[in-house]
Amino acid sequence: ADGPVEPWGYRDKVSFVFAPAGRQPLVMGHYRRGTRSAFAAGECPVHAEAGNEVAFRLRDALVRAGVPAAAPDGRNGIARHVVVRVAEGTGDRLATLVVTENVTPLRRVTGDMERFERQMSSRPVAGTQPPRFGFHLNLHDRADGFLFGRETKRLFGPMEVRETLAGVTFLLSPTSFFQTNVRIAGLMVDHVLRLLPPESCPRVLDLYSGVGLFALPLARRGQEVTAVEENRHAVAAADAAVRFNRLPDGAWRPVAGRVEAAISRLTPRPGGRAWDAVILDPPRQGCPPAVLDWIFRTLRPRLAVYVSCNPQALAADLAAIPPDYAIAEVTPYDMFPHTAHIEAVGSLVLKS
């Protein structure tokens, strides 16, 4: 990938689990690999330090207030997780405490975090505004594998933080999905923009578009983008970013729904305008065969960009693409240093 990237402090989404440990009603840490058994963490050097500061301050507040940790299934306790989003550009922080129920001792915790917010705001920051801090409570009492429950309540501070990539500002709420490593995500966005110049790719189809990580920077520079995404929260977040950034009229066309269901409606009519390029950013298991077949046998764009979070799935999908497409490049990105997880950006060009 382009340029050196610091392998420490890169996780802008900081996450810890709370758990009981022996005689201690609450410790904060991570699950041991392959288990639901948590260990108490004294530090986490891959997290953004600003996020660690918030998390450990919250842990101490919970201990002082006597709030017990919940079991992994959400029973027999209150505190389950803390998630802190740190904005790379501004240093703004958004903390979300996930609990099984809203109990009275949490008022004392909120008071402690308000004092922390005042201390943070009073720190001198040369030439910039002091970072903002928001604190939210998420209610999650179900025994499932999801990090968040259905209801989130703002306790104080902003509703979202702002993260800017390629000139586009994204509005990140407590439970919204966004890239964990914003520095590497920025390199990947720049890479995709270079592969799709507006002169040769004025019309782009973005499949599995999420919050518009690639689609909105393309639309910002005047390209006409149709973006397909099934997650309604992601579509709403992208739409809010479009309004906030005042993107050009007609440059952004969202299609809410599963890609597999949407492709029949997206096939150009005879004589109609086709897309010059397609972006694919499918889930970890890769792209369904029906979608690959539609792109490379029916749609047949001159250029396709495949963004993958699973090299094995990427290799299998590339092997299934018709031979009249050439693999121009595949560039790996170390999105999660110190792990085996690699993301990649590949481009395919129609030979004829």
Short mmCIF file of C-alpha atoms in Angstrom, two decimals:
data_model
loop_
_atom_site.label_atom_id
_atom_site.label_comp_id
_atom_site.label_asym_id
_atom_site.label_seq_id
_atom_site.Cartn_x
_atom_site.Cartn_y
_atom_site.Cartn_z
CA ALA A 1 0.00 0.00 0.00
CA ASP A 2 1.03 3.61 -0.43
CA GLY A 3 3.30 4.98 2.26
CA PRO A 4 4.09 3.84 5.81
CA VAL A 5 1.21 3.73 8.28
CA GLU A 6 1.68 3.58 12.04
CA PRO A 7 0.74 0.07 13.27
CA TRP A 8 -0.18 1.29 16.78
CA GLY A 9 -3.12 3.41 17.86
CA TYR A 10 -4.86 2.78 14.54
CA ARG A 11 -8.26 1.55 15.74
CA ASP A 12 -10.47 4.64 15.73
CA LYS A 13 -13.33 2.46 16.95
CA VAL A 14 -12.35 1.45 20.49
CA SER A 15 -14.27 -1.46 22.02
CA PHE A 16 -13.98 -3.23 25.37
CA VAL A 17 -16.12 -5.82 27.11
CA PHE A 18 -17.12 -5.70 30.79
CA ALA A 19 -17.19 -8.93 32.79
CA PRO A 20 -17.13 -10.19 36.38
CA ALA A 21 -13.83 -11.75 37.43
CA GLY A 22 -13.56 -13.72 40.68
CA ARG A 23 -14.44 -11.40 43.54
CA GLN A 24 -14.42 -8.36 41.30
CA PRO A 25 -17.93 -7.48 40.10
CA LEU A 26 -16.53 -5.63 37.05
CA VAL A 27 -13.35 -5.66 35.00
CA MET A 28 -12.81 -4.26 31.52
CA GLY A 29 -10.90 -6.01 28.78
CA HIS A 30 -11.25 -8.39 25.84
CA TYR A 31 -12.40 -11.95 25.33
CA ARG A 32 -9.69 -14.56 25.13
CA ARG A 33 -9.35 -15.89 21.61
CA GLY A 34 -12.14 -18.28 20.66
CA THR A 35 -13.92 -17.96 24.03
CA ARG A 36 -16.44 -15.83 25.93
CA SER A 37 -13.99 -15.61 28.84
CA ALA A 38 -12.72 -12.06 29.39
CA PHE A 39 -9.42 -10.90 30.85
CA ALA A 40 -8.80 -7.52 32.48
CA ALA A 41 -6.80 -5.22 30.20
CA GLY A 42 -4.37 -2.63 31.53
CA GLU A 43 -3.87 -1.13 28.08
CA CYS A 44 -4.68 -1.74 24.42
CA PRO A 45 -1.98 -0.23 22.20
CA VAL A 46 -3.79 -0.82 18.89
CA HIS A 47 -6.66 1.43 20.05
CA ALA A 48 -6.58 5.19 19.52
CA GLU A 49 -5.17 6.61 22.75
CA ALA A 50 -7.96 9.19 22.98
CA GLY A 51 -10.50 6.37 22.94
CA ASN A 52 -8.61 4.36 25.56
CA GLU A 53 -8.63 7.41 27.84
CA VAL A 54 -12.44 7.58 27.68
CA ALA A 55 -12.92 3.84 28.17
CA PHE A 56 -10.69 3.58 31.24
CA ARG A 57 -12.28 6.68 32.76
CA LEU A 58 -15.69 5.07 32.25
CA ARG A 59 -14.48 1.79 33.80
CA ASP A 60 -13.37 3.66 36.93
CA ALA A 61 -16.71 5.49 37.10
CA LEU A 62 -18.64 2.21 36.90
CA VAL A 63 -16.53 0.70 39.70
CA ARG A 64 -17.05 3.76 41.94
CA ALA A 65 -20.81 3.63 41.33
CA GLY A 66 -20.95 -0.09 42.12
CA VAL A 67 -22.36 -1.06 38.72
CA PRO A 68 -21.79 -4.80 38.12
CA ALA A 69 -20.78 -6.29 34.80
CA ALA A 70 -23.21 -8.54 32.96
CA ALA A 71 -22.49 -12.11 31.94
CA PRO A 72 -21.72 -12.64 28.22
CA ASP A 73 -25.37 -13.63 27.60
CA GLY A 74 -26.59 -10.36 29.15
CA ARG A 75 -27.86 -11.90 32.37
CA ASN A 76 -27.05 -11.23 36.03
CA GLY A 77 -25.55 -7.78 35.68
CA ILE A 78 -25.72 -4.37 34.03
CA ALA A 79 -22.65 -3.22 32.03
CA ARG A 80 -21.86 -5.18 28.83
CA HIS A 81 -19.60 -3.13 26.53
CA VAL A 82 -18.18 0.30 25.86
CA VAL A 83 -17.59 1.55 22.32
CA VAL A 84 -15.74 4.83 21.66
CA ARG A 85 -15.49 6.38 18.20
CA VAL A 86 -12.60 8.82 17.78
CA ALA A 87 -12.60 11.19 14.80
CA GLU A 88 -9.17 11.28 13.15
CA GLY A 89 -9.53 14.80 11.84
CA THR A 90 -10.93 16.58 14.90
CA GLY A 91 -10.23 14.35 17.91
CA ASP A 92 -13.95 14.38 18.74
CA ARG A 93 -15.05 11.38 20.78
CA LEU A 94 -18.38 9.58 21.05
CA ALA A 95 -18.74 6.99 23.82
CA THR A 96 -21.57 4.48 24.07
CA LEU A 97 -22.11 2.41 27.20
CA VAL A 98 -24.07 -0.78 26.47
CA VAL A 99 -26.17 -2.00 29.42
CA THR A 100 -28.90 -4.53 30.11
CA GLU A 101 -31.07 -1.92 31.84
CA ASN A 102 -30.98 1.72 32.88
CA VAL A 103 -30.50 1.64 36.66
CA THR A 104 -30.17 4.51 39.14
CA PRO A 105 -26.37 4.17 39.80
CA LEU A 106 -25.78 5.04 36.15
CA ARG A 107 -26.72 8.65 37.00
CA ARG A 108 -23.54 8.86 39.08
CA VAL A 109 -21.58 7.43 36.15
CA THR A 110 -23.03 10.09 33.84
CA GLY A 111 -22.01 12.79 36.33
CA ASP A 112 -18.44 11.47 36.38
CA MET A 113 -18.30 11.49 32.59
CA GLU A 114 -19.65 15.07 32.47
CA ARG A 115 -16.77 16.13 34.73
CA PHE A 116 -14.39 14.36 32.37
CA GLU A 117 -15.94 16.28 29.44
CA ARG A 118 -15.32 19.59 31.21
CA GLN A 119 -11.70 18.65 31.91
CA MET A 120 -11.24 17.64 28.27
CA SER A 121 -12.75 20.92 27.02
CA SER A 122 -10.47 22.99 29.24
CA ARG A 123 -7.25 21.50 27.85
CA PRO A 124 -5.39 24.00 25.66
CA VAL A 125 -5.22 22.94 22.01
CA ALA A 126 -3.02 25.23 19.92
CA GLY A 127 -4.77 26.70 16.89
CA THR A 128 -7.85 24.45 16.98
CA GLN A 129 -11.15 24.07 18.75
CA PRO A 130 -11.07 21.66 21.73
CA PRO A 131 -12.45 18.23 20.82
CA ARG A 132 -16.10 17.53 21.55
CA PHE A 133 -17.31 14.61 23.65
CA GLY A 134 -20.68 12.86 23.57
CA PHE A 135 -21.94 10.15 25.92
CA HIS A 136 -24.72 7.71 25.00
CA LEU A 137 -26.50 4.76 26.61
CA ASN A 138 -27.53 1.70 24.59
CA LEU A 139 -30.00 -0.81 26.04
CA HIS A 140 -29.24 -4.40 25.06
CA ASP A 141 -30.76 -7.22 27.14
CA ARG A 142 -30.81 -9.99 24.54
CA ALA A 143 -28.59 -13.07 24.52
CA ASP A 144 -27.25 -12.59 21.01
CA GLY A 145 -23.94 -11.86 19.35
CA PHE A 146 -24.71 -8.24 18.47
CA LEU A 147 -22.71 -5.42 20.02
CA PHE A 148 -25.66 -3.03 20.30
CA GLY A 149 -29.33 -3.29 21.21
CA ARG A 150 -32.22 -1.53 19.52
CA GLU A 151 -32.49 1.60 21.70
CA THR A 152 -29.82 4.30 22.13
CA LYS A 153 -30.29 7.35 24.36
CA ARG A 154 -28.13 10.49 24.26
CA LEU A 155 -27.07 11.47 27.77
CA PHE A 156 -25.09 14.59 26.86
CA GLY A 157 -22.92 16.02 24.10
CA PRO A 158 -23.21 15.74 20.32
CA MET A 159 -25.32 13.14 18.52
CA GLU A 160 -22.50 12.27 16.15
CA VAL A 161 -18.86 12.88 15.30
CA ARG A 162 -17.62 13.97 11.90
CA GLU A 163 -15.01 12.11 9.89
CA THR A 164 -13.67 13.47 6.60
CA LEU A 165 -12.25 11.34 3.78
CA ALA A 166 -11.41 12.58 0.27
CA GLY A 167 -13.17 15.86 0.96
CA VAL A 168 -16.44 14.25 2.12
CA THR A 169 -17.61 14.58 5.72
CA PHE A 170 -19.37 11.52 7.13
CA LEU A 171 -21.65 11.86 10.17
CA LEU A 172 -21.07 8.94 12.56
CA SER A 173 -23.76 8.15 15.14
CA PRO A 174 -23.14 5.89 18.17
CA THR A 175 -24.22 2.70 16.39
CA SER A 176 -23.36 3.49 12.76
CA PHE A 177 -20.84 1.38 10.86
CA PHE A 178 -17.67 3.00 9.59
CA GLN A 179 -14.15 1.83 8.92
CA THR A 180 -12.18 0.98 12.07
CA ASN A 181 -8.86 2.13 10.61
CA VAL A 182 -9.62 5.49 9.04
CA ARG A 183 -6.04 6.10 7.91
CA ILE A 184 -5.96 2.97 5.75
CA ALA A 185 -9.53 3.57 4.60
CA GLY A 186 -8.40 6.95 3.30
CA LEU A 187 -5.62 5.32 1.28
CA MET A 188 -8.11 2.86 -0.20
CA VAL A 189 -10.54 5.63 -1.15
CA ASP A 190 -7.76 7.57 -2.85
CA HIS A 191 -6.78 4.40 -4.72
CA VAL A 192 -10.32 3.80 -6.00
CA LEU A 193 -10.60 7.45 -7.08
CA ARG A 194 -7.39 7.11 -9.11
CA LEU A 195 -8.73 3.98 -10.81
CA LEU A 196 -11.98 5.73 -11.79
CA PRO A 197 -11.15 9.12 -13.35
CA PRO A 198 -14.21 11.22 -14.23
CA GLU A 199 -13.08 11.64 -17.84
CA SER A 200 -13.35 7.92 -18.65
CA CYS A 201 -15.81 6.86 -15.93
CA PRO A 202 -18.58 9.48 -15.74
CA ARG A 203 -21.21 6.88 -14.69
CA VAL A 204 -20.40 4.43 -11.89
CA LEU A 205 -22.42 1.65 -10.26
CA ASP A 206 -21.44 0.97 -6.64
CA LEU A 207 -22.67 -2.38 -5.29
CA TYR A 208 -22.69 -3.07 -1.53
CA SER A 209 -22.05 0.65 -1.09
CA GLY A 210 -22.49 0.89 2.70
CA VAL A 211 -22.41 4.48 3.97
CA GLY A 212 -21.01 5.69 0.64
CA LEU A 213 -17.29 5.40 1.41
CA PHE A 214 -16.46 5.29 -2.32
CA ALA A 215 -19.69 6.56 -3.87
CA LEU A 216 -19.80 9.96 -2.17
CA PRO A 217 -16.24 11.07 -3.03
CA LEU A 218 -16.98 10.09 -6.65
CA ALA A 219 -20.23 12.07 -6.58
CA ARG A 220 -18.44 15.04 -5.00
CA ARG A 221 -16.23 15.46 -8.04
CA GLY A 222 -19.21 15.29 -10.40
CA GLN A 223 -19.47 11.65 -11.37
CA GLU A 224 -22.94 10.11 -11.57
CA VAL A 225 -23.13 7.26 -9.04
CA THR A 226 -25.86 4.68 -8.44
CA ALA A 227 -25.28 3.06 -5.04
CA VAL A 228 -26.96 -0.18 -3.93
CA GLU A 229 -27.09 -1.09 -0.23
CA GLU A 230 -29.53 -3.22 1.78
CA ASN A 231 -28.80 -1.89 5.29
CA ARG A 232 -31.33 0.89 5.87
CA HIS A 233 -29.20 2.57 8.56
CA ALA A 234 -26.25 2.76 6.17
CA VAL A 235 -28.47 4.21 3.42
CA ALA A 236 -29.82 6.83 5.85
CA ALA A 237 -26.27 7.74 6.94
CA ALA A 238 -25.17 8.14 3.33
CA ASP A 239 -28.21 10.28 2.56
CA ALA A 240 -27.44 12.52 5.56
CA ALA A 241 -23.86 12.92 4.33
CA VAL A 242 -25.12 13.87 0.86
CA ARG A 243 -27.22 16.67 2.36
CA PHE A 244 -24.49 17.83 4.76
CA ASN A 245 -21.88 18.02 1.98
CA ARG A 246 -24.31 19.59 -0.52
CA LEU A 247 -23.28 17.21 -3.25
CA PRO A 248 -24.29 18.08 -6.83
CA ASP A 249 -27.89 17.35 -7.79
CA GLY A 250 -28.23 14.11 -9.69
CA ALA A 251 -24.76 12.87 -8.79
CA TRP A 252 -26.09 10.41 -6.21
CA ARG A 253 -28.81 7.85 -6.73
CA PRO A 254 -29.35 5.45 -3.81
CA VAL A 255 -31.04 2.08 -4.31
CA ALA A 256 -32.11 0.50 -1.01
CA GLY A 257 -32.24 -3.28 -1.18
CA ARG A 258 -30.28 -6.47 -1.65
CA VAL A 259 -27.93 -6.40 -4.61
CA GLU A 260 -29.21 -9.79 -5.79
CA ALA A 261 -32.75 -8.39 -5.98
CA ALA A 262 -31.80 -5.01 -7.44
CA ILE A 263 -29.79 -6.13 -10.45
CA SER A 264 -32.86 -7.00 -12.53
CA ARG A 265 -34.01 -3.38 -12.22
CA LEU A 266 -30.55 -2.02 -13.01
CA THR A 267 -30.02 -3.78 -16.35
CA PRO A 268 -29.88 -1.03 -19.01
CA ARG A 269 -32.57 -1.17 -21.67
CA PRO A 270 -31.52 -1.67 -25.30
CA GLY A 271 -30.04 1.60 -26.48
CA GLY A 272 -29.91 2.94 -22.90
CA ARG A 273 -26.85 4.36 -21.19
CA ALA A 274 -24.64 1.75 -19.55
CA TRP A 275 -22.33 2.23 -16.61
CA ASP A 276 -18.71 2.94 -17.42
CA ALA A 277 -17.45 1.18 -14.30
CA VAL A 278 -18.66 -0.97 -11.41
CA ILE A 279 -17.41 -1.04 -7.81
CA LEU A 280 -17.87 -4.25 -5.82
CA ASP A 281 -17.38 -4.26 -2.03
CA PRO A 282 -19.19 -7.46 -0.99
CA PRO A 283 -19.38 -9.11 2.44
CA ARG A 284 -16.60 -11.33 3.71
CA GLN A 285 -17.95 -14.45 2.00
CA GLY A 286 -17.55 -12.81 -1.41
CA CYS A 287 -19.87 -11.99 -4.27
CA PRO A 288 -22.81 -14.32 -5.13
CA PRO A 289 -22.32 -16.11 -8.48
CA ALA A 290 -25.51 -14.57 -9.89
CA VAL A 291 -24.16 -11.05 -9.24
CA LEU A 292 -20.78 -11.84 -10.80
CA ASP A 293 -22.49 -13.36 -13.83
CA TRP A 294 -24.73 -10.29 -14.25
CA ILE A 295 -21.80 -7.85 -14.01
CA PHE A 296 -19.33 -9.60 -16.28
CA ARG A 297 -21.64 -11.36 -18.76
CA THR A 298 -24.69 -9.07 -18.97
CA LEU A 299 -23.53 -5.61 -17.94
CA ARG A 300 -19.94 -5.95 -19.21
CA PRO A 301 -18.46 -2.65 -17.98
CA ARG A 302 -15.12 -1.53 -19.35
CA LEU A 303 -13.70 -1.43 -15.83
CA ALA A 304 -14.56 -3.09 -12.52
CA VAL A 305 -13.02 -2.38 -9.11
CA TYR A 306 -13.30 -5.16 -6.53
CA VAL A 307 -12.74 -4.19 -2.88
CA SER A 308 -12.35 -7.24 -0.67
CA CYS A 309 -11.87 -7.96 3.03
CA ASN A 310 -11.14 -11.66 2.39
CA PRO A 311 -8.33 -12.63 -0.01
CA GLN A 312 -9.58 -16.22 -0.27
CA ALA A 313 -13.04 -15.10 -1.38
CA LEU A 314 -11.46 -12.58 -3.75
CA ALA A 315 -9.31 -15.29 -5.36
CA ALA A 316 -12.33 -17.57 -5.84
CA ASP A 317 -14.40 -14.78 -7.38
CA LEU A 318 -11.61 -13.67 -9.72
CA ALA A 319 -11.25 -17.26 -10.95
CA ALA A 320 -14.95 -17.27 -11.89
CA ILE A 321 -14.79 -14.10 -14.02
CA PRO A 322 -14.88 -14.63 -17.84
CA PRO A 323 -11.50 -14.73 -19.60
CA ASP A 324 -12.24 -11.62 -21.65
CA TYR A 325 -11.50 -9.60 -18.49
CA ALA A 326 -7.87 -9.04 -17.46
CA ILE A 327 -6.80 -8.55 -13.85
CA ALA A 328 -4.91 -5.28 -14.05
CA GLU A 329 -3.82 -5.16 -10.41
CA VAL A 330 -4.54 -6.36 -6.87
CA THR A 331 -3.15 -4.17 -4.08
CA PRO A 332 -3.25 -5.43 -0.47
CA TYR A 333 -3.86 -3.11 2.48
CA ASP A 334 -2.91 -3.94 6.06
CA MET A 335 -6.16 -2.70 7.55
CA PHE A 336 -5.60 -4.44 10.90
CA PRO A 337 -1.88 -4.60 11.79
CA HIS A 338 -0.85 -7.49 14.08
CA THR A 339 -3.65 -9.68 12.67
CA ALA A 340 -4.01 -11.94 9.64
CA HIS A 341 -6.76 -9.77 8.15
CA ILE A 342 -5.90 -8.15 4.81
CA GLU A 343 -8.06 -5.94 2.61
CA ALA A 344 -7.42 -5.55 -1.10
CA VAL A 345 -8.34 -3.35 -4.04
CA GLY A 346 -8.35 -5.07 -7.42
CA SER A 347 -9.16 -3.78 -10.88
CA LEU A 348 -10.39 -5.72 -13.93
CA VAL A 349 -10.37 -4.39 -17.48
CA LEU A 350 -12.40 -5.63 -20.45
CA LYS A 351 -9.80 -6.78 -22.98
CA SER A 352 -11.79 -5.88 -26.09
#
